[in-house]
Amino acid sequence: ADRVAVDRSVGVCEAVTHLLAQGRRRIVIVVPDVAARGDLLMAGKVNGWARAYEQAGLEVRRDLIVYVSNPEEWTIQQGLELGRRILASKMNPDAIVANNDFTAIGLIKAFWQAGVRIPDDVAVVGFNNFNVCEMPPVELASIGFPVPRIAEEAVRMMVERLEGQVA
């Protein structure tokens, strides 16, 4: 089947590299549990996170990976609940890379409610770069997709298919 996909590992690696350069060391990554079961797109996020640690010469701490079920239903409320779970854990993150922007907003809300300063105490990065990232009071850093390039490639593939160039 035809498919246009983005290598999520690159964006995550760049974001984590940036966080490491700021002195962050306990960077939690939140991914769907399908990443642990071999879903290549979601596992790519974990691979990018780990690669950034390796390139920095730091230990990859698998205990900072948070696997969450039902990613298709992730909402701000689920991010809030996840944030409370992380706060109650022994992870003590100084940064979090969330699976999407809505989860990131929920995480921020949970940490604020606990008196944690964002981004001073914990930096939060989303994924998808939706418009919600620009909402006050804190602008959310988010990993975006190259939408024009994805659309261009999808159209090219469709035209080739229609012209019979691809079986």
Tab-separated table of N, CA and C in Angstrom, residues 18-101:
chain	number	residue	atom	x	y	z
A	18	HIS	N	18.403	19.354	22.023
A	18	HIS	CA	18.254	20.742	22.485
A	18	HIS	C	18.064	20.792	24.005
A	19	LEU	N	17.211	19.916	24.520
A	19	LEU	CA	16.975	19.874	25.964
A	19	LEU	C	18.242	19.485	26.728
A	20	LEU	N	18.979	18.518	26.193
A	20	LEU	CA	20.238	18.109	26.829
A	20	LEU	C	21.236	19.265	26.826
A	21	ALA	N	21.268	20.031	25.745
A	21	ALA	CA	22.180	21.176	25.666
A	21	ALA	C	21.822	22.244	26.694
A	22	GLN	N	20.569	22.271	27.122
A	22	GLN	CA	20.130	23.207	28.162
A	22	GLN	C	20.423	22.676	29.562
A	23	GLY	N	21.002	21.485	29.649
A	23	GLY	CA	21.342	20.912	30.941
A	23	GLY	C	20.303	19.955	31.493
A	24	ARG	N	19.255	19.690	30.726
A	24	ARG	CA	18.230	18.732	31.178
A	24	ARG	C	18.832	17.329	31.079
A	25	ARG	N	18.564	16.479	32.056
A	25	ARG	CA	19.129	15.129	32.052
A	25	ARG	C	18.083	14.037	32.269
A	26	ARG	N	16.975	14.370	32.903
A	26	ARG	CA	15.920	13.392	33.172
A	26	ARG	C	14.729	13.709	32.258
A	27	ILE	N	14.896	13.361	30.995
A	27	ILE	CA	13.894	13.692	29.977
A	27	ILE	C	12.984	12.482	29.763
A	28	VAL	N	11.764	12.616	30.216
A	28	VAL	CA	10.762	11.567	30.049
A	28	VAL	C	10.206	11.651	28.635
A	29	ILE	N	9.997	10.503	28.008
A	29	ILE	CA	9.314	10.468	26.716
A	29	ILE	C	8.033	9.673	26.892
A	30	VAL	N	6.934	10.221	26.363
A	30	VAL	CA	5.622	9.594	26.450
A	30	VAL	C	5.257	9.096	25.061
A	31	VAL	N	5.020	7.795	24.951
A	31	VAL	CA	4.677	7.190	23.657
A	31	VAL	C	3.568	6.165	23.842
A	32	PRO	N	2.845	5.879	22.760
A	32	PRO	CA	1.823	4.834	22.846
A	32	PRO	C	2.461	3.481	23.113
A	33	ASP	N	1.725	2.607	23.790
A	33	ASP	CA	2.273	1.294	24.110
A	33	ASP	C	2.549	0.458	22.863
A	34	VAL	N	1.995	0.845	21.710
A	34	VAL	CA	2.297	0.109	20.478
A	34	VAL	C	3.769	0.240	20.111
A	35	ALA	N	4.444	1.260	20.634
A	35	ALA	CA	5.881	1.417	20.386
A	35	ALA	C	6.645	0.244	20.977
A	36	ALA	N	6.175	-0.248	22.116
A	36	ALA	CA	6.835	-1.389	22.756
A	36	ALA	C	6.536	-2.688	22.024
A	37	ARG	N	5.474	-2.675	21.229
A	37	ARG	CA	5.083	-3.881	20.496
A	37	ARG	C	5.549	-3.849	19.046
A	38	GLY	N	6.446	-2.926	18.716
A	38	GLY	CA	7.068	-2.947	17.404
A	38	GLY	C	6.494	-2.009	16.358
A	39	ASP	N	5.538	-1.143	16.706
A	39	ASP	CA	5.037	-0.165	15.742
A	39	ASP	C	6.205	0.739	15.355
A	40	LEU	N	6.618	0.676	14.097
A	40	LEU	CA	7.837	1.365	13.664
A	40	LEU	C	7.751	2.878	13.797
A	41	LEU	N	6.584	3.466	13.494
A	41	LEU	CA	6.472	4.918	13.589
A	41	LEU	C	6.625	5.387	15.035
A	42	MET	N	5.958	4.716	15.947
A	42	MET	CA	6.040	5.126	17.348
A	42	MET	C	7.368	4.713	17.980
A	43	ALA	N	7.895	3.573	17.601
A	43	ALA	CA	9.206	3.157	18.109
A	43	ALA	C	10.276	4.146	17.651
A	44	GLY	N	10.054	4.787	16.518
A	44	GLY	CA	10.990	5.799	16.025
A	44	GLY	C	11.176	6.934	17.012
A	45	LYS	N	10.111	7.292	17.704
A	45	LYS	CA	10.225	8.351	18.710
A	45	LYS	C	11.173	7.922	19.828
A	46	VAL	N	11.011	6.697	20.294
A	46	VAL	CA	11.880	6.183	21.358
A	46	VAL	C	13.319	6.105	20.849
A	47	ASN	N	13.491	5.660	19.624
A	47	ASN	CA	14.839	5.563	19.049
A	47	ASN	C	15.503	6.932	18.956
A	48	GLY	N	14.753	7.949	18.559
A	48	GLY	CA	15.300	9.305	18.481
A	48	GLY	C	15.682	9.834	19.846
A	49	TRP	N	14.843	9.564	20.835
A	49	TRP	CA	15.119	9.971	22.221
A	49	TRP	C	16.415	9.310	22.703
A	50	ALA	N	16.533	7.999	22.488
A	50	ALA	CA	17.719	7.261	22.929
A	50	ALA	C	18.967	7.723	22.174
A	51	ARG	N	18.823	7.958	20.867
A	51	ARG	CA	19.969	8.393	20.068
A	51	ARG	C	20.541	9.712	20.575
A	52	ALA	N	19.678	10.638	21.000
A	52	ALA	CA	20.157	11.923	21.522
A	52	ALA	C	21.006	11.716	22.774
A	53	TYR	N	20.561	10.830	23.654
A	53	TYR	CA	21.345	10.519	24.856
A	53	TYR	C	22.684	9.894	24.467
A	54	GLU	N	22.646	8.929	23.548
A	54	GLU	CA	23.878	8.260	23.130
A	54	GLU	C	24.855	9.234	22.499
A	55	GLN	N	24.360	10.123	21.635
A	55	GLN	CA	25.232	11.095	20.975
A	55	GLN	C	25.852	12.067	21.972
A	56	ALA	N	25.162	12.294	23.078
A	56	ALA	CA	25.684	13.178	24.120
A	56	ALA	C	26.599	12.432	25.089
A	57	GLY	N	26.744	11.114	24.866
A	57	GLY	CA	27.592	10.310	25.751
A	57	GLY	C	26.964	10.049	27.106
A	58	LEU	N	25.633	10.079	27.157
A	58	LEU	CA	24.923	9.880	28.415
A	58	LEU	C	24.211	8.533	28.429
A	59	GLU	N	23.976	8.038	29.622
A	59	GLU	CA	23.276	6.769	29.785
A	59	GLU	C	21.823	6.907	29.330
A	60	VAL	N	21.366	5.925	28.569
A	60	VAL	CA	19.962	5.871	28.154
A	60	VAL	C	19.193	5.204	29.276
A	61	ARG	N	18.320	5.961	29.905
A	61	ARG	CA	17.553	5.450	31.060
A	61	ARG	C	16.161	5.032	30.597
A	62	ARG	N	16.002	3.746	30.372
A	62	ARG	CA	14.720	3.210	29.899
A	62	ARG	C	13.596	3.424	30.903
A	63	ASP	N	13.941	3.698	32.160
A	63	ASP	CA	12.902	3.954	33.162
A	63	ASP	C	12.226	5.306	32.936
A	64	LEU	N	12.733	6.099	32.007
A	64	LEU	CA	12.123	7.395	31.691
A	64	LEU	C	11.177	7.308	30.492
A	65	ILE	N	10.940	6.095	29.993
A	65	ILE	CA	9.970	5.901	28.912
A	65	ILE	C	8.621	5.592	29.549
A	66	VAL	N	7.607	6.352	29.180
A	66	VAL	CA	6.255	6.131	29.692
A	66	VAL	C	5.397	5.661	28.516
A	67	TYR	N	4.932	4.414	28.608
A	67	TYR	CA	4.051	3.853	27.585
A	67	TYR	C	2.604	4.040	28.035
A	68	VAL	N	1.774	4.556	27.141
A	68	VAL	CA	0.384	4.825	27.463
A	68	VAL	C	-0.505	4.161	26.418
A	69	SER	N	-1.611	3.583	26.882
A	69	SER	CA	-2.537	2.932	25.950
A	69	SER	C	-3.534	3.935	25.373
A	70	ASN	N	-4.257	3.510	24.354
A	70	ASN	CA	-5.299	4.294	23.684
A	70	ASN	C	-4.822	5.652	23.174
A	71	PRO	N	-3.754	5.694	22.379
A	71	PRO	CA	-3.251	6.984	21.901
A	71	PRO	C	-4.246	7.724	21.019
A	72	GLU	N	-5.152	6.998	20.353
A	72	GLU	CA	-6.111	7.668	19.484
A	72	GLU	C	-7.117	8.487	20.280
A	73	GLU	N	-7.175	8.278	21.585
A	73	GLU	CA	-8.108	8.992	22.436
A	73	GLU	C	-7.398	9.993	23.354
A	74	TRP	N	-6.137	10.267	23.099
A	74	TRP	CA	-5.397	11.139	24.002
A	74	TRP	C	-5.985	12.538	23.974
A	75	THR	N	-6.248	13.048	25.150
A	75	THR	CA	-6.868	14.359	25.303
A	75	THR	C	-6.100	15.137	26.358
A	76	ILE	N	-6.504	16.380	26.532
A	76	ILE	CA	-5.916	17.189	27.592
A	76	ILE	C	-6.165	16.517	28.947
A	77	GLN	N	-7.366	15.966	29.133
A	77	GLN	CA	-7.701	15.296	30.394
A	77	GLN	C	-6.777	14.105	30.646
A	78	GLN	N	-6.502	13.319	29.617
A	78	GLN	CA	-5.596	12.188	29.794
A	78	GLN	C	-4.180	12.666	30.096
A	79	GLY	N	-3.775	13.788	29.491
A	79	GLY	CA	-2.474	14.368	29.810
A	79	GLY	C	-2.409	14.828	31.256
A	80	LEU	N	-3.514	15.373	31.745
A	80	LEU	CA	-3.607	15.798	33.140
A	80	LEU	C	-3.441	14.600	34.069
A	81	GLU	N	-4.142	13.521	33.775
A	81	GLU	CA	-4.029	12.310	34.595
A	81	GLU	C	-2.627	11.713	34.519
A	82	LEU	N	-2.045	11.727	33.336
A	82	LEU	CA	-0.684	11.223	33.164
A	82	LEU	C	0.297	12.079	33.961
A	83	GLY	N	0.115	13.384	33.925
A	83	GLY	CA	0.976	14.276	34.694
A	83	GLY	C	0.931	13.972	36.175
A	84	ARG	N	-0.261	13.693	36.675
A	84	ARG	CA	-0.398	13.350	38.095
A	84	ARG	C	0.322	12.042	38.411
A	85	ARG	N	0.242	11.085	37.474
A	85	ARG	CA	0.965	9.812	37.660
A	85	ARG	C	2.471	10.038	37.684
A	86	ILE	N	2.960	10.857	36.778
A	86	ILE	CA	4.401	11.132	36.718
A	86	ILE	C	4.846	11.844	37.992
A	87	LEU	N	4.049	12.806	38.451
A	87	LEU	CA	4.385	13.521	39.688
A	87	LEU	C	4.432	12.580	40.886
A	88	ALA	N	3.567	11.583	40.909
A	88	ALA	CA	3.526	10.631	42.021
A	88	ALA	C	4.622	9.576	41.929
A	89	SER	N	5.262	9.488	40.760
A	89	SER	CA	6.316	8.491	40.561
A	89	SER	C	7.646	9.016	41.088
A	90	LYS	N	8.681	8.213	40.935
A	90	LYS	CA	10.028	8.607	41.346
A	90	LYS	C	10.845	9.120	40.160
A	91	MET	N	10.184	9.392	39.033
A	91	MET	CA	10.907	9.822	37.831
A	91	MET	C	11.586	11.183	37.999
A	92	ASN	N	10.903	12.111	38.646
A	92	ASN	CA	11.441	13.451	38.864
A	92	ASN	C	12.019	14.062	37.576
A	93	PRO	N	11.196	14.183	36.512
A	93	PRO	CA	11.726	14.681	35.244
A	93	PRO	C	12.063	16.166	35.297
A	94	ASP	N	13.039	16.558	34.477
A	94	ASP	CA	13.275	17.984	34.281
A	94	ASP	C	12.844	18.394	32.871
A	95	ALA	N	12.354	17.417	32.103
A	95	ALA	CA	11.767	17.688	30.794
A	95	ALA	C	10.906	16.494	30.394
A	96	ILE	N	9.899	16.755	29.565
A	96	ILE	CA	9.029	15.705	29.053
A	96	ILE	C	8.784	15.961	27.575
A	97	VAL	N	8.929	14.908	26.770
A	97	VAL	CA	8.538	14.958	25.360
A	97	VAL	C	7.251	14.149	25.268
A	98	ALA	N	6.153	14.845	24.997
A	98	ALA	CA	4.837	14.206	24.965
A	98	ALA	C	4.544	13.635	23.585
A	99	ASN	N	3.612	12.700	23.542
A	99	ASN	CA	3.236	12.081	22.273
A	99	ASN	C	2.518	13.048	21.356
A	100	ASN	N	1.776	13.991	21.905
A	100	ASN	CA	1.104	14.991	21.080
A	100	ASN	C	0.902	16.261	21.895
A	101	ASP	N	0.391	17.285	21.225
A	101	ASP	CA	0.251	18.583	21.871
A	101	ASP	C	-0.831	18.603	22.950
